Amino acid sequence: MSKVEFSPDTLALAQRIIKRYPEGRQKSALLPLLHVAQAEFDGWLSPETMDYVASLLNIKPIEVYEVASFYTMYNLKPVGKCLIEVCQTGPCWLRGADDIVEHFEKKLGIKVGETTADGMFTLKTVECLGSCGTAPMLQCGADYYENLTTEKVDTLIEKLRASDNRSTYMKSNMQEL
Amino acid sequence: MAKVTIDGIEVEVADGTTILNAARQIGGEVVPPAMCYYSSLKDTGGKCRVCLVKVTQGSAKDPRPMPKLVASCRTPVMDGMVVQNITSPEVLEARKGVVEFLLLNHPLDCPVCDQAGECDLQNLSYEHGVGKTRYEEDRRTFEKIDIGDKIKLHMTRCILCYRCTFVADQLTQERVHGVLNRGDASEISTYIEKAVDNDFSGNMIDVCPVGALTDKTFRFKSRVWFTKPLDAHRDCDKCCGKVVLWTKGDDVLRVSARKDQYNEVKEYICNECRYDHKDMKDWTIEGPRHIDRHSVISQNHYEKIDMQKLKLDIDRQLTFQKGKQLPETTNP
Amino acid sequence: MGRQILLEHINVPGINTFDVYRKHGGYASVEKALKTMTPDEVTEEVKKSGLRGRGGAGFPAGMKWSFLDRKSEKPRYLVCNADESEPGTFKDRYLMEKIPHVLIEGMITSSYALGAKTSYIYVRGEYMYIIRILEQAIEEAYAKGFLGKNILGTDYSLDLYVQPGGGAYICGEETALLESLEGKRGNPRLKPPFPAVAGLYASPTVVNNVETIATVCAIVNMGGDEYAKIGIGKSTGTKLISASGHINKPGVYEIELGLPVEEFIYSDQYCGGIWKGRKMKAVVAGGSSVPILPTELILKTAKGEPRLMSYESLSDGGFVSGTMLGSGGFIVMDETACIVRNLWTFTRFYHHESCGQCSPCREGTGWMEKVLHRLEHGHGHEGDIDLLVDVAKKIEGNTICPLGDAAAWPVASAIRHFREEFEYHVRYPEKVKNPKHFELEPFVPAAAAMATV
Ligand SMILES: Cc1cc2nc3c(=O)[nH]c(=O)nc-3n(C[C@H](O)[C@H](O)[C@H](O)COP(=O)(O)O)c2cc1C
Ligand code: SF4
Ligand code: SF4
Ligand code: FES
Ligand code: FES
């Protein structure tokens, strides 16, 4: 494995983020930097990536592990290129989220929590994403897909597969439905 | 100075004292139990909630009661405050609930646990627990892992009091273990199992209220109640050198720091004293260590304990703490 | 439509840009406050307005501001709570997406009032695209001289940053939010000290909700007294309501506080009635944490008075027959909705989101979820319902932060008002063993069916 290091551009971004906080409070940059790192290194945070972020902020590695494992958006294991996160909390459930999840399982041939054999999709159920008025919905990377129907899911799967981009929270990969 | 009344007993304490410490100044049965607070570690407490008490009068100035039960270990007293601990059925009910929560995912295998006999949770559940668990689901379990070559972590038993992380933060320079994940998936871990090699890391074992962190150099050698504890000291340039030797015959099976009546270490010891001097000759023996009768260590026959006797023992303990003459022991 | 204050210009094309926003009266409050008012005068107007925090607790904003320790030598901070994760709540996202500048404007005016030189907007990480929108709006505001050094030529300078969260509902709790902003786990702090004394970086800090801060613009513009005339009694002003569930028109609505609940649900201006021509069964009126109420009690109080959308009216009857306005997450359930399953999803949510610091919440939320899962999947048994009530009672009030209460209230209220439905699950496990479908046979006959058995 190659050495974990940000590209010069990303490093510059990281330095700008660190400057948002007062002297001596650079640890505040941890959450944003983990997002940046996850986007840079294949959509997940390996121990090496976390150690690297720790070195950028001059904090102990355990401080990074503690934080990364607390928040749900950080993947501590590799995920498929497109991480499909379907909301399943009350308001979405009331509008048929279960059907959407079931449809995904059928279409992709995987269960919730699994990744397709080609490494393209990981299916996950998540809790309320603040989109209950446009339920059912899912998030893939930075994008919200709302008012879902099984037909829309079919279209989405096709488009995502065709675009072959890795979804990241940092950048929109919006596929028109 | 502030005057507080706890369960009808008045005491005057320094400003800023917590309710728990005020109660400890009174002593006896009005002292709330504490599973996460640790007086010699800064910022501990507030988490386990077994020390909840009821404040029926906030202060002389503002006599309103506090709306909720408060964590006595982290709530400072105010002049004129009135507190109920064991005189409040509401507190006892809540405490029973907390003990049940703490035991929910805790294995019920005290007889095989290395901490048996010196476990705060075991003592607590005898006093406040409910007889039978209402929890039908599977308990959370973890593999035992090594934290370094001297400490064994059995996360299944951990009650997430966070004390060990405070030891690591406050006594050692480099904390490599911590709390990972969140909610009931939280666990103490070194993540990639880095070793804890620091002169004071061994103190994590002593502050752990349960059998989650244990001394690998002692494990399985002997049940703690078969050992004879001795106060001893040596000249140490790293720590105070004041320890308890857990001995059997002439063998030193384990070395630990000294704990007070609330099971707290006030003077921490270094790893050298703890691990590298298991020889009587290295120590100046001061004499037998007084062990709190409260604990089952003093029972000698843990497996035979029946609840009846334990209850009697607790009653004895209560009488004892009230300063009365201790009745004769009922143990064989 | 009633009085629109926040959403007045929502349909103006380009209102998300600085220029269009400015043309429609945007940033007037910054000009007015910085050029003609002292910080204390601004705080005074907010006090007079009677504005109550829109994040859920409804604490008077002016009073919170006046608690800020102004004597401290340390810098003061204003932190905007845009963590919005309470199920059923999506109003802040709507506001930030459509009119980002109203939040930026509010942040500047409020920061001035509080004497903050640096302020942060903490946005839940999932709203990453909103973060981009806000960052762009902030950039525009800097370019136009509304942020940065010597704003509008005055002595006042302010830097404003957006901070992403990492996915944790608990970071909506203000002290957990501050921990998270300091780059730590989102564990709520023990209080005291309160943020007003020791908040971000142990400095005096005010944390306010997006909507609260956005409303400050209007208050400064029209004056606190004028704002206080809107609304009803101590529920002054307007409130954004996020409407979801089984209604014809889910969405975000700005209502004048005091609007009858019935009108809100059935009027075409708002929710437009229950979908598919069905009847309403229950409403969770203020986000998943507040007690659920059956139709009779949400439309009318126990005293028979019409229930209004206001802090006081919704809580009329306490937890026996009332609920709370909370965050304004209005979730409607039709007659086919299974209360047990809905509750299970809520409880699963709280279990998932508990930070795990304190034992009642860490262990209790998981326990309740497992029992509900069991009930919902046809494995419940006698005693489970009382067990749930008891566990909820042992969590409530005994935790570090209100998440414990938030997990307990829905359980207690659902069982209080819909006990027969829970009993039905125990008695007819085969009928409820249908986890796939969200629509069950109407439950109305349940009680009757049981009576005949
Ligand atoms: C578990 C929990 C979650 C919360 N989530 C939010 C939230 O997402 N957004 C919010 O504005 N307030 C939330 N709050 C309320 C905040 O703690 C705080 O009261 C609020 O941000 C204060 O702002 P306000 O006075 O303007 O309402 C939450 C509280 C708790 C206990
Ligand atoms: S390992 Fe022991 S000391 Fe550490 S948190 Fe768990 S119970 Fe507490
Ligand atoms: S109540 Fe729950 S979320 Fe709040 S501090 Fe305790 S464990 Fe954490
Ligand atoms: S419940 Fe799915 S977005 Fe809120
Ligand atoms: S000892 Fe006070 S909360 Fe744990």
mmCIF file of C-alpha atoms and ligand atoms in Angstrom, chain B residues 153 157-165 177 188 204 207-210 212-213, ligand 2:
data_model
loop_
_atom_site.group_PDB
_atom_site.id
_atom_site.type_symbol
_atom_site.label_atom_id
_atom_site.label_comp_id
_atom_site.label_asym_id
_atom_site.label_seq_id
_atom_site.Cartn_x
_atom_site.Cartn_y
_atom_site.Cartn_z
ATOM 1 C CA LEU B 153 -9.221 -6.406 29.230
ATOM 2 C CA ARG B 157 -17.577 -7.005 32.177
ATOM 3 C CA CYS B 158 -16.931 -3.303 31.622
ATOM 4 C CA ILE B 159 -19.548 -0.878 32.911
ATOM 5 C CA LEU B 160 -18.106 2.056 30.983
ATOM 6 C CA CYS B 161 -17.279 4.160 33.995
ATOM 7 C CA TYR B 162 -14.455 5.768 32.006
ATOM 8 C CA ARG B 163 -12.163 5.751 35.059
ATOM 9 C CA CYS B 164 -9.391 3.927 33.249
ATOM 10 C CA THR B 165 -9.333 6.498 30.497
ATOM 11 C CA HIS B 177 -6.541 3.277 24.920
ATOM 12 C CA ILE B 188 -12.747 0.249 25.883
ATOM 13 C CA MET B 204 -6.023 1.288 35.554
ATOM 14 C CA VAL B 207 -9.451 1.959 39.542
ATOM 15 C CA CYS B 208 -11.567 -0.459 37.524
ATOM 16 C CA PRO B 209 -14.616 -1.131 39.698
ATOM 17 C CA VAL B 210 -15.316 -4.468 38.033
ATOM 18 C CA ALA B 212 -12.828 -5.693 33.179
ATOM 19 C CA LEU B 213 -9.203 -4.751 33.690
HETATM 20 S S1 SF4 D 2 -12.536 -1.104 31.899
HETATM 21 FE FE1 SF4 D 2 -13.067 -0.848 34.064
HETATM 22 S S2 SF4 D 2 -12.306 1.200 34.542
HETATM 23 FE FE2 SF4 D 2 -12.372 1.083 32.332
HETATM 24 S S3 SF4 D 2 -14.408 1.906 31.826
HETATM 25 FE FE3 SF4 D 2 -14.633 -0.317 31.967
HETATM 26 S S4 SF4 D 2 -15.309 -0.645 34.051
HETATM 27 FE FE4 SF4 D 2 -14.453 1.405 33.982
#
